[in-house]
């Protein structure tokens, strides 16, 4: 169970760091405090965490990856390593989202 909490927390901290990079302090604070919802032992909060992570993959990481890669291509710089890194971040975030399923199973016991 501890590894699920760690992975979910790291995914949200990574998202918060991304928001901080673009001076979006309110979104960064929200993203960094969302893992505290795991302290509330209710299945709705775990579903909310999962939805938040999946939405971040679609609307934050994939858009950022597209923009960063497009910028690298326009500047005629290497972009393949950036694509691999951003894909890894997206896969990690999806893995963290599906790690919330185990939190719900622990609740039922």
C-alpha angles and dihedrals in degrees: 000000000000092000091055091054091048095049094047091047092049091050092053093044089052089051090049091050089052090054091047090055089063095042094250095142098168093054090045092054091047092049093047095049097045093085087065086074087076087074088067104080099215129115092228092063092051090050089050090053091051093049090048092054094046091048089050090055092053102038104028113024100035093045091047092047091051092048095046094047091046090052092049092050091048091052090047092239127139111277107171095088090050090051091052092049094049091046089052091052091051093048091048091051092049089048089051090049092054090045087071088072090073091054089059092048091053088053093057093057 
